[in-house]
Amino acid sequence: IAFDAYGTLFDVYSMGQLAEELFPGNGSGFALMWRDRQIEYTRLVTMSDPSPGGSKHYLPFWELTVRSLRYVCKRMNLNLTPEYELRLMNQYAKLTSFEDSMHVLKAIKDKGISTAILSNGSKEMLATVVESNGLTTYLDKVVTVEDIRLFKTAPQAYELLLKAFPVNKEDILFVSSNAWDALAAKWFGFDVFWVNRLGHPFEEIGEKPNYEGSSLSKVLEVFLIHLFGFYSRVNQH
C-alpha cells in the first residue's frame, strides 16, 4: 500500500496557521495559493520536457516550493522578509502529519503488508518530515521522483513503485488525497483510494477511484477487501 505524502500523510494546509501569524488576514488564502502554485510548477517542468532522461527544466521540489512561496507573496503583495521565508520553509520541512497517519501505517504494517511513500518531494525533504513525525518505523520505502527528474503525474513516477517492489500494478493500492494524483494513478493501472477530507466532487475526466473515504482511517475499512483480492490472485497463479 503506497501513500502520497503531502496532503495525504502530512497536512500542507497547516501552513496557514503560521502564515496567518505572519500575514494577518491572509493565512488561508496564502496557503491555498502556495500549494496550487507549487503543483503548477511541477506540471510546467514535466510537461515542457517529458524526456525519458528527465526534464531539462527540473528543479528539486524544495526549490520549487521556495520559488512558489516567493511568487505568491509577490502576487498577494505580502512582504516576504528573509526571516519570514526561513520560518515558513522550516515549518514546511517539518509539516505535521494527520492524526490518523501513524495509526493507519502501523495497522497495515502489523498485518505484514509493505508500505511506501511515493512523492514529488526530494529525498532530504521526505526524510526530514517522515522522521519528525515518527513514521520511519512504519514505512518500508520512501520513493521519490528525484531520480527520474519528472514529477507526478508522469507515468514514469508511478512506475517507480514497480521498480521498488516485486509486484504487479494490480497488487498495489495507492492512497492520495489529491484528486489529480488519484486520477493519474488509476490511469496508470493501480487500485486507488481517494482520501476526500473536504467532500469535494471527483474530477470530470478519467475513471473514478476504486475507493473513497473522508479520512485516512477509512483505508483500513477497505484494506481487508484489497488484501483478499491480492491473495486470490496469488493462489490462482
mmCIF file of N, CA and C in Angstrom, residues 124-214:
data_model
loop_
_atom_site.group_PDB
_atom_site.id
_atom_site.type_symbol
_atom_site.label_atom_id
_atom_site.label_comp_id
_atom_site.label_asym_id
_atom_site.label_seq_id
_atom_site.Cartn_x
_atom_site.Cartn_y
_atom_site.Cartn_z
ATOM 1 N N GLU A 124 15.783 14.435 0.795
ATOM 2 C CA GLU A 124 16.066 15.113 2.063
ATOM 3 C C GLU A 124 14.797 15.638 2.706
ATOM 4 N N MET A 125 13.921 16.240 1.893
ATOM 5 C CA MET A 125 12.646 16.742 2.411
ATOM 6 C C MET A 125 11.849 15.627 3.065
ATOM 7 N N LEU A 126 11.735 14.508 2.354
ATOM 8 C CA LEU A 126 10.914 13.410 2.836
ATOM 9 C C LEU A 126 11.518 12.756 4.074
ATOM 10 N N ALA A 127 12.826 12.614 4.085
ATOM 11 C CA ALA A 127 13.486 12.029 5.253
ATOM 12 C C ALA A 127 13.216 12.870 6.496
ATOM 13 N N THR A 128 13.251 14.187 6.325
ATOM 14 C CA THR A 128 13.033 15.097 7.451
ATOM 15 C C THR A 128 11.604 15.014 7.970
ATOM 16 N N VAL A 129 10.632 15.083 7.066
ATOM 17 C CA VAL A 129 9.239 15.113 7.512
ATOM 18 C C VAL A 129 8.788 13.757 8.060
ATOM 19 N N VAL A 130 9.299 12.675 7.490
ATOM 20 C CA VAL A 130 8.962 11.340 7.991
ATOM 21 C C VAL A 130 9.533 11.148 9.391
ATOM 22 N N GLU A 131 10.786 11.528 9.566
ATOM 23 C CA GLU A 131 11.439 11.351 10.866
ATOM 24 C C GLU A 131 10.828 12.254 11.930
ATOM 25 N N SER A 132 10.531 13.492 11.573
ATOM 26 C CA SER A 132 9.999 14.444 12.566
ATOM 27 C C SER A 132 8.619 14.037 13.064
ATOM 28 N N ASN A 133 7.920 13.202 12.297
ATOM 29 C CA ASN A 133 6.598 12.719 12.717
ATOM 30 C C ASN A 133 6.632 11.289 13.253
ATOM 31 N N GLY A 134 7.830 10.715 13.364
ATOM 32 C CA GLY A 134 7.967 9.391 13.956
ATOM 33 C C GLY A 134 7.413 8.265 13.123
ATOM 34 N N LEU A 135 7.454 8.409 11.785
ATOM 35 C CA LEU A 135 6.843 7.403 10.906
ATOM 36 C C LEU A 135 7.855 6.452 10.264
ATOM 37 N N THR A 136 9.119 6.655 10.517
ATOM 38 C CA THR A 136 10.162 5.866 9.855
ATOM 39 C C THR A 136 9.945 4.371 10.021
ATOM 40 N N THR A 137 9.589 3.949 11.227
ATOM 41 C CA THR A 137 9.417 2.528 11.542
ATOM 42 C C THR A 137 8.321 1.875 10.724
ATOM 43 N N TYR A 138 7.347 2.665 10.297
ATOM 44 C CA TYR A 138 6.151 2.106 9.671
ATOM 45 C C TYR A 138 6.173 2.190 8.145
ATOM 46 N N LEU A 139 7.313 2.561 7.585
ATOM 47 C CA LEU A 139 7.432 2.672 6.131
ATOM 48 C C LEU A 139 8.593 1.800 5.651
ATOM 49 N N ASP A 140 8.314 0.915 4.708
ATOM 50 C CA ASP A 140 9.378 0.084 4.153
ATOM 51 C C ASP A 140 10.276 0.882 3.218
ATOM 52 N N LYS A 141 9.660 1.748 2.417
ATOM 53 C CA LYS A 141 10.447 2.550 1.479
ATOM 54 C C LYS A 141 9.804 3.917 1.289
ATOM 55 N N VAL A 142 10.664 4.890 1.071
ATOM 56 C CA VAL A 142 10.218 6.230 0.684
ATOM 57 C C VAL A 142 10.734 6.460 -0.727
ATOM 58 N N VAL A 143 9.820 6.472 -1.679
ATOM 59 C CA VAL A 143 10.162 6.551 -3.103
ATOM 60 C C VAL A 143 9.902 7.974 -3.595
ATOM 61 N N THR A 144 10.907 8.550 -4.222
ATOM 62 C CA THR A 144 10.793 9.924 -4.706
ATOM 63 C C THR A 144 11.073 9.990 -6.205
ATOM 64 N N VAL A 145 10.485 10.992 -6.845
ATOM 65 C CA VAL A 145 10.684 11.188 -8.289
ATOM 66 C C VAL A 145 12.023 11.827 -8.599
ATOM 67 N N GLU A 146 12.772 12.152 -7.574
ATOM 68 C CA GLU A 146 14.031 12.875 -7.754
ATOM 69 C C GLU A 146 14.959 12.189 -8.757
ATOM 70 N N ASP A 147 15.001 10.865 -8.731
ATOM 71 C CA ASP A 147 15.930 10.132 -9.598
ATOM 72 C C ASP A 147 15.561 10.206 -11.082
ATOM 73 N N ILE A 148 14.268 10.340 -11.382
ATOM 74 C CA ILE A 148 13.845 10.390 -12.783
ATOM 75 C C ILE A 148 13.645 11.819 -13.289
ATOM 76 N N ARG A 149 13.667 12.788 -12.375
ATOM 77 C CA ARG A 149 13.565 14.213 -12.728
ATOM 78 C C ARG A 149 12.285 14.530 -13.508
ATOM 79 N N LEU A 150 11.233 13.803 -13.191
ATOM 80 C CA LEU A 150 9.885 14.053 -13.721
ATOM 81 C C LEU A 150 8.901 13.922 -12.560
ATOM 82 N N PHE A 151 8.008 14.866 -12.445
ATOM 83 C CA PHE A 151 7.056 14.854 -11.340
ATOM 84 C C PHE A 151 5.783 14.100 -11.702
ATOM 85 N N LYS A 152 5.044 13.667 -10.688
ATOM 86 C CA LYS A 152 3.694 13.192 -10.938
ATOM 87 C C LYS A 152 2.916 14.334 -11.606
ATOM 88 N N THR A 153 2.178 14.038 -12.656
ATOM 89 C CA THR A 153 1.520 12.783 -12.959
ATOM 90 C C THR A 153 2.151 12.006 -14.119
ATOM 91 N N ALA A 154 3.428 12.196 -14.380
ATOM 92 C CA ALA A 154 4.103 11.422 -15.412
ATOM 93 C C ALA A 154 4.011 9.933 -15.072
ATOM 94 N N PRO A 155 3.687 9.080 -16.034
ATOM 95 C CA PRO A 155 3.595 7.642 -15.758
ATOM 96 C C PRO A 155 4.870 7.068 -15.151
ATOM 97 N N GLN A 156 6.021 7.630 -15.540
ATOM 98 C CA GLN A 156 7.289 7.134 -15.006
ATOM 99 C C GLN A 156 7.363 7.287 -13.488
ATOM 100 N N ALA A 157 6.636 8.265 -12.946
ATOM 101 C CA ALA A 157 6.640 8.460 -11.499
ATOM 102 C C ALA A 157 5.966 7.288 -10.789
ATOM 103 N N TYR A 158 4.828 6.854 -11.302
ATOM 104 C CA TYR A 158 4.108 5.736 -10.683
ATOM 105 C C TYR A 158 4.835 4.418 -10.920
ATOM 106 N N GLU A 159 5.544 4.336 -12.026
ATOM 107 C CA GLU A 159 6.306 3.120 -12.339
ATOM 108 C C GLU A 159 7.411 2.870 -11.323
ATOM 109 N N LEU A 160 7.837 3.903 -10.640
ATOM 110 C CA LEU A 160 8.887 3.754 -9.634
ATOM 111 C C LEU A 160 8.505 2.740 -8.551
ATOM 112 N N LEU A 161 7.218 2.638 -8.260
ATOM 113 C CA LEU A 161 6.775 1.673 -7.248
ATOM 114 C C LEU A 161 6.995 0.240 -7.725
ATOM 115 N N LEU A 162 6.841 0.016 -9.016
ATOM 116 C CA LEU A 162 7.046 -1.328 -9.561
ATOM 117 C C LEU A 162 8.527 -1.692 -9.581
ATOM 118 N N LYS A 163 9.379 -0.686 -9.622
ATOM 119 C CA LYS A 163 10.815 -0.930 -9.551
ATOM 120 C C LYS A 163 11.267 -1.142 -8.105
ATOM 121 N N ALA A 164 10.529 -0.545 -7.181
ATOM 122 C CA ALA A 164 10.897 -0.636 -5.769
ATOM 123 C C ALA A 164 10.397 -1.917 -5.106
ATOM 124 N N PHE A 165 9.297 -2.478 -5.643
ATOM 125 C CA PHE A 165 8.700 -3.676 -5.054
ATOM 126 C C PHE A 165 8.444 -4.712 -6.147
ATOM 127 N N PRO A 166 8.659 -5.994 -5.867
ATOM 128 C CA PRO A 166 8.462 -7.054 -6.872
ATOM 129 C C PRO A 166 6.999 -7.460 -6.992
ATOM 130 N N VAL A 167 6.161 -6.533 -7.432
ATOM 131 C CA VAL A 167 4.725 -6.790 -7.534
ATOM 132 C C VAL A 167 4.210 -6.279 -8.876
ATOM 133 N N ASN A 168 2.982 -6.646 -9.208
ATOM 134 C CA ASN A 168 2.312 -6.150 -10.405
ATOM 135 C C ASN A 168 1.486 -4.917 -10.057
ATOM 136 N N LYS A 169 1.087 -4.200 -11.095
ATOM 137 C CA LYS A 169 0.278 -2.998 -10.877
ATOM 138 C C LYS A 169 -0.943 -3.270 -10.016
ATOM 139 N N GLU A 170 -1.627 -4.376 -10.335
ATOM 140 C CA GLU A 170 -2.892 -4.664 -9.651
ATOM 141 C C GLU A 170 -2.713 -5.068 -8.195
ATOM 142 N N ASP A 171 -1.470 -5.254 -7.779
ATOM 143 C CA ASP A 171 -1.197 -5.639 -6.395
ATOM 144 C C ASP A 171 -0.869 -4.434 -5.519
ATOM 145 N N ILE A 172 -0.952 -3.248 -6.095
ATOM 146 C CA ILE A 172 -0.672 -2.026 -5.343
ATOM 147 C C ILE A 172 -1.966 -1.249 -5.115
ATOM 148 N N LEU A 173 -2.182 -0.861 -3.871
ATOM 149 C CA LEU A 173 -3.246 0.080 -3.540
ATOM 150 C C LEU A 173 -2.570 1.421 -3.297
ATOM 151 N N PHE A 174 -2.929 2.422 -4.102
ATOM 152 C CA PHE A 174 -2.329 3.745 -3.988
ATOM 153 C C PHE A 174 -3.313 4.678 -3.307
ATOM 154 N N VAL A 175 -2.821 5.405 -2.313
ATOM 155 C CA VAL A 175 -3.676 6.266 -1.492
ATOM 156 C C VAL A 175 -3.234 7.715 -1.648
ATOM 157 N N SER A 176 -4.174 8.581 -2.022
ATOM 158 C CA SER A 176 -3.854 10.002 -2.164
ATOM 159 C C SER A 176 -5.075 10.856 -1.841
ATOM 160 N N SER A 177 -4.808 12.021 -1.283
ATOM 161 C CA SER A 177 -5.896 12.981 -1.036
ATOM 162 C C SER A 177 -6.042 13.955 -2.193
ATOM 163 N N ASN A 178 -5.086 13.913 -3.125
ATOM 164 C CA ASN A 178 -5.129 14.813 -4.278
ATOM 165 C C ASN A 178 -5.859 14.127 -5.430
ATOM 166 N N ALA A 179 -6.970 14.694 -5.854
ATOM 167 C CA ALA A 179 -7.781 14.051 -6.890
ATOM 168 C C ALA A 179 -6.989 13.844 -8.178
ATOM 169 N N TRP A 180 -6.154 14.818 -8.551
ATOM 170 C CA TRP A 180 -5.360 14.689 -9.780
ATOM 171 C C TRP A 180 -4.375 13.526 -9.675
ATOM 172 N N ASP A 181 -3.852 13.313 -8.483
ATOM 173 C CA ASP A 181 -2.909 12.221 -8.233
ATOM 174 C C ASP A 181 -3.639 10.878 -8.261
ATOM 175 N N ALA A 182 -4.794 10.834 -7.632
ATOM 176 C CA ALA A 182 -5.608 9.612 -7.635
ATOM 177 C C ALA A 182 -6.018 9.240 -9.057
ATOM 178 N N LEU A 183 -6.383 10.245 -9.833
ATOM 179 C CA LEU A 183 -6.802 10.023 -11.221
ATOM 180 C C LEU A 183 -5.652 9.455 -12.051
ATOM 181 N N ALA A 184 -4.473 10.056 -11.944
ATOM 182 C CA ALA A 184 -3.324 9.610 -12.738
ATOM 183 C C ALA A 184 -2.874 8.208 -12.318
ATOM 184 N N ALA A 185 -2.941 7.919 -11.027
ATOM 185 C CA ALA A 185 -2.569 6.583 -10.546
ATOM 186 C C ALA A 185 -3.537 5.531 -11.059
ATOM 187 N N LYS A 186 -4.804 5.891 -11.141
ATOM 188 C CA LYS A 186 -5.816 4.983 -11.687
ATOM 189 C C LYS A 186 -5.570 4.757 -13.166
ATOM 190 N N TRP A 187 -5.258 5.811 -13.899
ATOM 191 C CA TRP A 187 -4.913 5.687 -15.315
ATOM 192 C C TRP A 187 -3.708 4.774 -15.496
ATOM 193 N N PHE A 188 -2.765 4.845 -14.580
ATOM 194 C CA PHE A 188 -1.561 4.036 -14.688
ATOM 195 C C PHE A 188 -1.862 2.555 -14.488
ATOM 196 N N GLY A 189 -2.907 2.269 -13.723
ATOM 197 C CA GLY A 189 -3.294 0.876 -13.524
ATOM 198 C C GLY A 189 -3.357 0.415 -12.085
ATOM 199 N N PHE A 190 -3.150 1.332 -11.125
ATOM 200 C CA PHE A 190 -3.241 0.971 -9.719
ATOM 201 C C PHE A 190 -4.695 0.963 -9.256
ATOM 202 N N ASP A 191 -4.988 0.161 -8.243
ATOM 203 C CA ASP A 191 -6.199 0.378 -7.469
ATOM 204 C C ASP A 191 -5.944 1.612 -6.609
ATOM 205 N N VAL A 192 -6.975 2.435 -6.432
ATOM 206 C CA VAL A 192 -6.764 3.736 -5.798
ATOM 207 C C VAL A 192 -7.798 4.004 -4.711
ATOM 208 N N PHE A 193 -7.302 4.551 -3.606
ATOM 209 C CA PHE A 193 -8.174 5.069 -2.550
ATOM 210 C C PHE A 193 -7.977 6.584 -2.507
ATOM 211 N N TRP A 194 -9.075 7.317 -2.682
ATOM 212 C CA TRP A 194 -9.028 8.782 -2.630
ATOM 213 C C TRP A 194 -9.490 9.243 -1.259
ATOM 214 N N VAL A 195 -8.616 9.935 -0.544
ATOM 215 C CA VAL A 195 -8.969 10.499 0.759
ATOM 216 C C VAL A 195 -9.598 11.871 0.517
ATOM 217 N N ASN A 196 -10.906 11.918 0.577
ATOM 218 C CA ASN A 196 -11.656 13.135 0.241
ATOM 219 C C ASN A 196 -12.107 13.818 1.526
ATOM 220 N N ARG A 197 -11.183 14.473 2.199
ATOM 221 C CA ARG A 197 -11.467 15.066 3.504
ATOM 222 C C ARG A 197 -12.475 16.210 3.443
ATOM 223 N N LEU A 198 -12.523 16.917 2.345
ATOM 224 C CA LEU A 198 -13.373 18.112 2.251
ATOM 225 C C LEU A 198 -14.686 17.863 1.529
ATOM 226 N N GLY A 199 -14.940 16.616 1.141
ATOM 227 C CA GLY A 199 -16.201 16.305 0.479
ATOM 228 C C GLY A 199 -16.339 16.918 -0.900
ATOM 229 N N HIS A 200 -15.235 17.042 -1.607
ATOM 230 C CA HIS A 200 -15.259 17.622 -2.951
ATOM 231 C C HIS A 200 -15.734 16.592 -3.989
ATOM 232 N N PRO A 201 -16.271 17.055 -5.116
ATOM 233 C CA PRO A 201 -16.583 16.123 -6.202
ATOM 234 C C PRO A 201 -15.295 15.648 -6.841
ATOM 235 N N PHE A 202 -15.320 14.443 -7.419
ATOM 236 C CA PHE A 202 -14.127 13.963 -8.115
ATOM 237 C C PHE A 202 -14.042 14.641 -9.475
ATOM 238 N N GLU A 203 -12.884 14.491 -10.127
ATOM 239 C CA GLU A 203 -12.670 15.114 -11.427
ATOM 240 C C GLU A 203 -13.676 14.602 -12.458
ATOM 241 N N GLU A 204 -13.931 15.400 -13.490
ATOM 242 C CA GLU A 204 -14.918 15.073 -14.518
ATOM 243 C C GLU A 204 -14.309 14.321 -15.696
ATOM 244 N N ILE A 205 -13.046 13.945 -15.588
ATOM 245 C CA ILE A 205 -12.422 13.109 -16.617
ATOM 246 C C ILE A 205 -11.822 11.883 -15.944
ATOM 247 N N GLY A 206 -11.603 10.843 -16.740
ATOM 248 C CA GLY A 206 -10.956 9.653 -16.220
ATOM 249 C C GLY A 206 -11.874 8.775 -15.383
ATOM 250 N N GLU A 207 -11.273 7.695 -14.886
ATOM 251 C CA GLU A 207 -12.017 6.751 -14.062
ATOM 252 C C GLU A 207 -12.071 7.213 -12.614
ATOM 253 N N LYS A 208 -13.160 6.903 -11.960
ATOM 254 C CA LYS A 208 -13.263 7.220 -10.542
ATOM 255 C C LYS A 208 -12.387 6.247 -9.759
ATOM 256 N N PRO A 209 -11.927 6.649 -8.574
ATOM 257 C CA PRO A 209 -11.105 5.748 -7.770
ATOM 258 C C PRO A 209 -11.897 4.522 -7.332
ATOM 259 N N ASN A 210 -11.192 3.450 -7.009
ATOM 260 C CA ASN A 210 -11.853 2.235 -6.531
ATOM 261 C C ASN A 210 -12.546 2.462 -5.209
ATOM 262 N N TYR A 211 -11.922 3.288 -4.375
ATOM 263 C CA TYR A 211 -12.439 3.537 -3.033
ATOM 264 C C TYR A 211 -12.338 5.023 -2.718
ATOM 265 N N GLU A 212 -13.207 5.461 -1.819
ATOM 266 C CA GLU A 212 -13.201 6.859 -1.386
ATOM 267 C C GLU A 212 -13.608 6.913 0.076
ATOM 268 N N GLY A 213 -12.958 7.786 0.838
ATOM 269 C CA GLY A 213 -13.317 7.954 2.234
ATOM 270 C C GLY A 213 -12.983 9.341 2.715
ATOM 271 N N SER A 214 -13.579 9.745 3.802
ATOM 272 C CA SER A 214 -13.408 11.106 4.312
ATOM 273 C C SER A 214 -12.181 11.265 5.195
#
